[in-house]
């Protein structure tokens, strides 16, 4: 699926090389904001670095290992969303995402994650489980799985190095039947 609708103003579009300029601009103008929780900002110094990342996501798609999307809101890229890798044997994956600061507080990421899960994770891929990890102090990122009814599985101590310190990660999961039950009308 090249595009997935989110709302009247927003949609997911599979990342393409032509998105590199817009994506780099979004990254660069939000660098200090994103750096609080994302470890890769020092490796994204120019548009070519973003092009390289997008090329890797295209290869990931070609290798049947998942799809990365740009999140578009009112004609502008707002962030990205994608899986790290698909574990076809165990029918599971993990999801990662980020939004620019100006796109926060609109429910955009919650809707984007739900659409991704409906169409791909528990839709065409028919997986059994998805996980989301977020630094324990990253309340905005943790709010996404919490709003969507994910279960907190536990805390991974000193799980990620962020420039000059380690952070713990909260690990959330959703099973296919839990997601399907969530979508059923209540009687």
PDB file of N, CA and C in Angstrom, residues 35-87:
ATOM      1  N   UNK A  35      16.169  15.500  19.385  1.00  0.00           N
ATOM      2  CA  UNK A  35      17.389  14.958  19.995  1.00  0.00           C
ATOM      3  C   UNK A  35      17.179  14.504  21.437  1.00  0.00           C
ATOM      4  N   UNK A  36      16.136  15.003  22.073  1.00  0.00           N
ATOM      5  CA  UNK A  36      15.884  14.589  23.451  1.00  0.00           C
ATOM      6  C   UNK A  36      15.648  13.084  23.553  1.00  0.00           C
ATOM      7  N   UNK A  37      15.025  12.487  22.509  1.00  0.00           N
ATOM      8  CA  UNK A  37      14.654  11.071  22.606  1.00  0.00           C
ATOM      9  C   UNK A  37      15.125  10.195  21.456  1.00  0.00           C
ATOM     10  N   UNK A  38      15.678  10.757  20.399  1.00  0.00           N
ATOM     11  CA  UNK A  38      16.085   9.952  19.243  1.00  0.00           C
ATOM     12  C   UNK A  38      17.601   9.969  19.088  1.00  0.00           C
ATOM     13  N   UNK A  39      18.223   8.793  18.949  1.00  0.00           N
ATOM     14  CA  UNK A  39      19.685   8.709  18.963  1.00  0.00           C
ATOM     15  C   UNK A  39      20.380   8.958  17.633  1.00  0.00           C
ATOM     16  N   UNK A  40      19.649   9.167  16.551  1.00  0.00           N
ATOM     17  CA  UNK A  40      20.257   9.189  15.220  1.00  0.00           C
ATOM     18  C   UNK A  40      20.485  10.581  14.640  1.00  0.00           C
ATOM     19  N   UNK A  41      20.192  11.633  15.377  1.00  0.00           N
ATOM     20  CA  UNK A  41      20.283  12.992  14.811  1.00  0.00           C
ATOM     21  C   UNK A  41      21.699  13.376  14.401  1.00  0.00           C
ATOM     22  N   UNK A  42      22.714  12.920  15.113  1.00  0.00           N
ATOM     23  CA  UNK A  42      24.098  13.251  14.748  1.00  0.00           C
ATOM     24  C   UNK A  42      24.521  12.593  13.441  1.00  0.00           C
ATOM     25  N   UNK A  43      23.769  11.592  12.991  1.00  0.00           N
ATOM     26  CA  UNK A  43      24.090  10.897  11.747  1.00  0.00           C
ATOM     27  C   UNK A  43      23.266  11.421  10.572  1.00  0.00           C
ATOM     28  N   UNK A  44      22.441  12.421  10.827  1.00  0.00           N
ATOM     29  CA  UNK A  44      21.618  13.027   9.786  1.00  0.00           C
ATOM     30  C   UNK A  44      22.025  14.491   9.672  1.00  0.00           C
ATOM     31  N   UNK A  45      23.097  14.708   8.900  1.00  0.00           N
ATOM     32  CA  UNK A  45      23.702  16.042   8.808  1.00  0.00           C
ATOM     33  C   UNK A  45      23.333  16.789   7.532  1.00  0.00           C
ATOM     34  N   UNK A  46      22.860  16.046   6.528  1.00  0.00           N
ATOM     35  CA  UNK A  46      22.537  16.676   5.246  1.00  0.00           C
ATOM     36  C   UNK A  46      21.453  15.862   4.540  1.00  0.00           C
ATOM     37  N   UNK A  47      20.941  16.407   3.460  1.00  0.00           N
ATOM     38  CA  UNK A  47      19.878  15.742   2.715  1.00  0.00           C
ATOM     39  C   UNK A  47      20.312  14.371   2.199  1.00  0.00           C
ATOM     40  N   UNK A  48      21.589  14.216   1.850  1.00  0.00           N
ATOM     41  CA  UNK A  48      22.085  12.914   1.388  1.00  0.00           C
ATOM     42  C   UNK A  48      21.937  11.840   2.467  1.00  0.00           C
ATOM     43  N   UNK A  49      22.102  12.218   3.731  1.00  0.00           N
ATOM     44  CA  UNK A  49      21.914  11.253   4.825  1.00  0.00           C
ATOM     45  C   UNK A  49      20.464  10.782   4.875  1.00  0.00           C
ATOM     46  N   UNK A  50      19.552  11.714   4.660  1.00  0.00           N
ATOM     47  CA  UNK A  50      18.132  11.354   4.633  1.00  0.00           C
ATOM     48  C   UNK A  50      17.828  10.486   3.417  1.00  0.00           C
ATOM     49  N   UNK A  51      18.425  10.799   2.271  1.00  0.00           N
ATOM     50  CA  UNK A  51      18.239   9.970   1.069  1.00  0.00           C
ATOM     51  C   UNK A  51      18.727   8.552   1.317  1.00  0.00           C
ATOM     52  N   UNK A  52      19.859   8.436   1.985  1.00  0.00           N
ATOM     53  CA  UNK A  52      20.400   7.105   2.309  1.00  0.00           C
ATOM     54  C   UNK A  52      19.422   6.330   3.197  1.00  0.00           C
ATOM     55  N   UNK A  53      18.865   6.994   4.216  1.00  0.00           N
ATOM     56  CA  UNK A  53      17.876   6.338   5.075  1.00  0.00           C
ATOM     57  C   UNK A  53      16.680   5.875   4.245  1.00  0.00           C
ATOM     58  N   UNK A  54      16.170   6.731   3.381  1.00  0.00           N
ATOM     59  CA  UNK A  54      15.015   6.356   2.560  1.00  0.00           C
ATOM     60  C   UNK A  54      15.373   5.194   1.641  1.00  0.00           C
ATOM     61  N   UNK A  55      16.574   5.192   1.066  1.00  0.00           N
ATOM     62  CA  UNK A  55      17.006   4.053   0.236  1.00  0.00           C
ATOM     63  C   UNK A  55      16.985   2.761   1.043  1.00  0.00           C
ATOM     64  N   UNK A  56      17.419   2.832   2.302  1.00  0.00           N
ATOM     65  CA  UNK A  56      17.392   1.639   3.160  1.00  0.00           C
ATOM     66  C   UNK A  56      15.960   1.180   3.427  1.00  0.00           C
ATOM     67  N   UNK A  57      15.021   2.118   3.582  1.00  0.00           N
ATOM     68  CA  UNK A  57      13.629   1.717   3.809  1.00  0.00           C
ATOM     69  C   UNK A  57      13.029   1.103   2.545  1.00  0.00           C
ATOM     70  N   UNK A  58      13.439   1.591   1.386  1.00  0.00           N
ATOM     71  CA  UNK A  58      12.974   1.000   0.121  1.00  0.00           C
ATOM     72  C   UNK A  58      13.516  -0.426  -0.014  1.00  0.00           C
ATOM     73  N   UNK A  59      14.780  -0.616   0.350  1.00  0.00           N
ATOM     74  CA  UNK A  59      15.356  -1.961   0.332  1.00  0.00           C
ATOM     75  C   UNK A  59      14.648  -2.865   1.338  1.00  0.00           C
ATOM     76  N   UNK A  60      14.328  -2.327   2.498  1.00  0.00           N
ATOM     77  CA  UNK A  60      13.580  -3.085   3.505  1.00  0.00           C
ATOM     78  C   UNK A  60      12.245  -3.563   2.921  1.00  0.00           C
ATOM     79  N   UNK A  61      11.556  -2.687   2.226  1.00  0.00           N
ATOM     80  CA  UNK A  61      10.290  -3.035   1.581  1.00  0.00           C
ATOM     81  C   UNK A  61      10.521  -4.114   0.517  1.00  0.00           C
ATOM     82  N   UNK A  62      11.544  -3.930  -0.325  1.00  0.00           N
ATOM     83  CA  UNK A  62      11.851  -4.908  -1.370  1.00  0.00           C
ATOM     84  C   UNK A  62      12.191  -6.276  -0.793  1.00  0.00           C
ATOM     85  N   UNK A  63      12.777  -6.298   0.415  1.00  0.00           N
ATOM     86  CA  UNK A  63      13.134  -7.546   1.093  1.00  0.00           C
ATOM     87  C   UNK A  63      11.979  -8.123   1.908  1.00  0.00           C
ATOM     88  N   UNK A  64      10.785  -7.541   1.771  1.00  0.00           N
ATOM     89  CA  UNK A  64       9.591  -7.987   2.504  1.00  0.00           C
ATOM     90  C   UNK A  64       9.788  -7.900   4.025  1.00  0.00           C
ATOM     91  N   UNK A  65      10.427  -6.817   4.452  1.00  0.00           N
ATOM     92  CA  UNK A  65      10.707  -6.609   5.871  1.00  0.00           C
ATOM     93  C   UNK A  65       9.998  -5.386   6.446  1.00  0.00           C
ATOM     94  N   UNK A  66       8.987  -4.883   5.751  1.00  0.00           N
ATOM     95  CA  UNK A  66       8.197  -3.793   6.289  1.00  0.00           C
ATOM     96  C   UNK A  66       8.197  -2.560   5.415  1.00  0.00           C
ATOM     97  N   UNK A  67       7.414  -1.582   5.827  1.00  0.00           N
ATOM     98  CA  UNK A  67       7.232  -0.347   5.064  1.00  0.00           C
ATOM     99  C   UNK A  67       7.377   0.841   6.012  1.00  0.00           C
ATOM    100  N   UNK A  68       8.116   1.853   5.575  1.00  0.00           N
ATOM    101  CA  UNK A  68       8.203   3.120   6.296  1.00  0.00           C
ATOM    102  C   UNK A  68       7.369   4.154   5.536  1.00  0.00           C
ATOM    103  N   UNK A  69       6.585   4.889   6.288  1.00  0.00           N
ATOM    104  CA  UNK A  69       5.734   5.919   5.716  1.00  0.00           C
ATOM    105  C   UNK A  69       6.123   7.289   6.240  1.00  0.00           C
ATOM    106  N   UNK A  70       5.915   8.275   5.392  1.00  0.00           N
ATOM    107  CA  UNK A  70       5.887   9.650   5.850  1.00  0.00           C
ATOM    108  C   UNK A  70       4.464   9.930   6.300  1.00  0.00           C
ATOM    109  N   UNK A  71       4.332  10.695   7.362  1.00  0.00           N
ATOM    110  CA  UNK A  71       3.014  11.122   7.827  1.00  0.00           C
ATOM    111  C   UNK A  71       2.810  12.530   7.272  1.00  0.00           C
ATOM    112  N   UNK A  72       1.782  12.700   6.466  1.00  0.00           N
ATOM    113  CA  UNK A  72       1.524  13.979   5.792  1.00  0.00           C
ATOM    114  C   UNK A  72       0.278  14.606   6.396  1.00  0.00           C
ATOM    115  N   UNK A  73       0.396  15.897   6.704  1.00  0.00           N
ATOM    116  CA  UNK A  73      -0.706  16.641   7.314  1.00  0.00           C
ATOM    117  C   UNK A  73      -0.828  17.982   6.598  1.00  0.00           C
ATOM    118  N   UNK A  74      -1.988  18.244   6.019  1.00  0.00           N
ATOM    119  CA  UNK A  74      -2.228  19.488   5.270  1.00  0.00           C
ATOM    120  C   UNK A  74      -1.101  19.788   4.278  1.00  0.00           C
ATOM    121  N   UNK A  75      -0.685  18.755   3.555  1.00  0.00           N
ATOM    122  CA  UNK A  75       0.288  18.928   2.485  1.00  0.00           C
ATOM    123  C   UNK A  75       1.750  18.978   2.904  1.00  0.00           C
ATOM    124  N   UNK A  76       2.044  18.823   4.187  1.00  0.00           N
ATOM    125  CA  UNK A  76       3.428  18.858   4.682  1.00  0.00           C
ATOM    126  C   UNK A  76       3.761  17.554   5.394  1.00  0.00           C
ATOM    127  N   UNK A  77       5.021  17.135   5.294  1.00  0.00           N
ATOM    128  CA  UNK A  77       5.443  15.971   6.056  1.00  0.00           C
ATOM    129  C   UNK A  77       5.509  16.369   7.527  1.00  0.00           C
ATOM    130  N   UNK A  78       4.876  15.555   8.356  1.00  0.00           N
ATOM    131  CA  UNK A  78       4.803  15.826   9.793  1.00  0.00           C
ATOM    132  C   UNK A  78       5.727  14.917  10.594  1.00  0.00           C
ATOM    133  N   UNK A  79       6.078  13.746  10.034  1.00  0.00           N
ATOM    134  CA  UNK A  79       6.909  12.779  10.739  1.00  0.00           C
ATOM    135  C   UNK A  79       6.982  11.492   9.949  1.00  0.00           C
ATOM    136  N   UNK A  80       7.440  10.440  10.618  1.00  0.00           N
ATOM    137  CA  UNK A  80       7.525   9.129   9.971  1.00  0.00           C
ATOM    138  C   UNK A  80       7.037   8.036  10.911  1.00  0.00           C
ATOM    139  N   UNK A  81       6.754   6.896  10.305  1.00  0.00           N
ATOM    140  CA  UNK A  81       6.220   5.740  11.023  1.00  0.00           C
ATOM    141  C   UNK A  81       6.620   4.495  10.240  1.00  0.00           C
ATOM    142  N   UNK A  82       7.143   3.494  10.926  1.00  0.00           N
ATOM    143  CA  UNK A  82       7.502   2.260  10.240  1.00  0.00           C
ATOM    144  C   UNK A  82       7.896   1.165  11.212  1.00  0.00           C
ATOM    145  N   UNK A  83       8.044  -0.035  10.660  1.00  0.00           N
ATOM    146  CA  UNK A  83       8.481  -1.158  11.482  1.00  0.00           C
ATOM    147  C   UNK A  83       9.987  -1.321  11.350  1.00  0.00           C
ATOM    148  N   UNK A  84      10.587  -1.875  12.392  1.00  0.00           N
ATOM    149  CA  UNK A  84      12.033  -2.071  12.375  1.00  0.00           C
ATOM    150  C   UNK A  84      12.405  -3.271  11.510  1.00  0.00           C
ATOM    151  N   UNK A  85      11.730  -4.367  11.658  1.00  0.00           N
ATOM    152  CA  UNK A  85      11.868  -5.573  10.833  1.00  0.00           C
ATOM    153  C   UNK A  85      10.676  -6.456  11.108  1.00  0.00           C
ATOM    154  N   UNK A  86      10.337  -7.283  10.144  1.00  0.00           N
ATOM    155  CA  UNK A  86       9.259  -8.242  10.336  1.00  0.00           C
ATOM    156  C   UNK A  86       9.858  -9.605  10.670  1.00  0.00           C
ATOM    157  N   UNK A  87       9.366 -10.211  11.723  1.00  0.00           N
ATOM    158  CA  UNK A  87       9.745 -11.570  12.098  1.00  0.00           C
ATOM    159  C   UNK A  87       8.614 -12.476  11.618  1.00  0.00           C
TER     160      UNK A  87
END
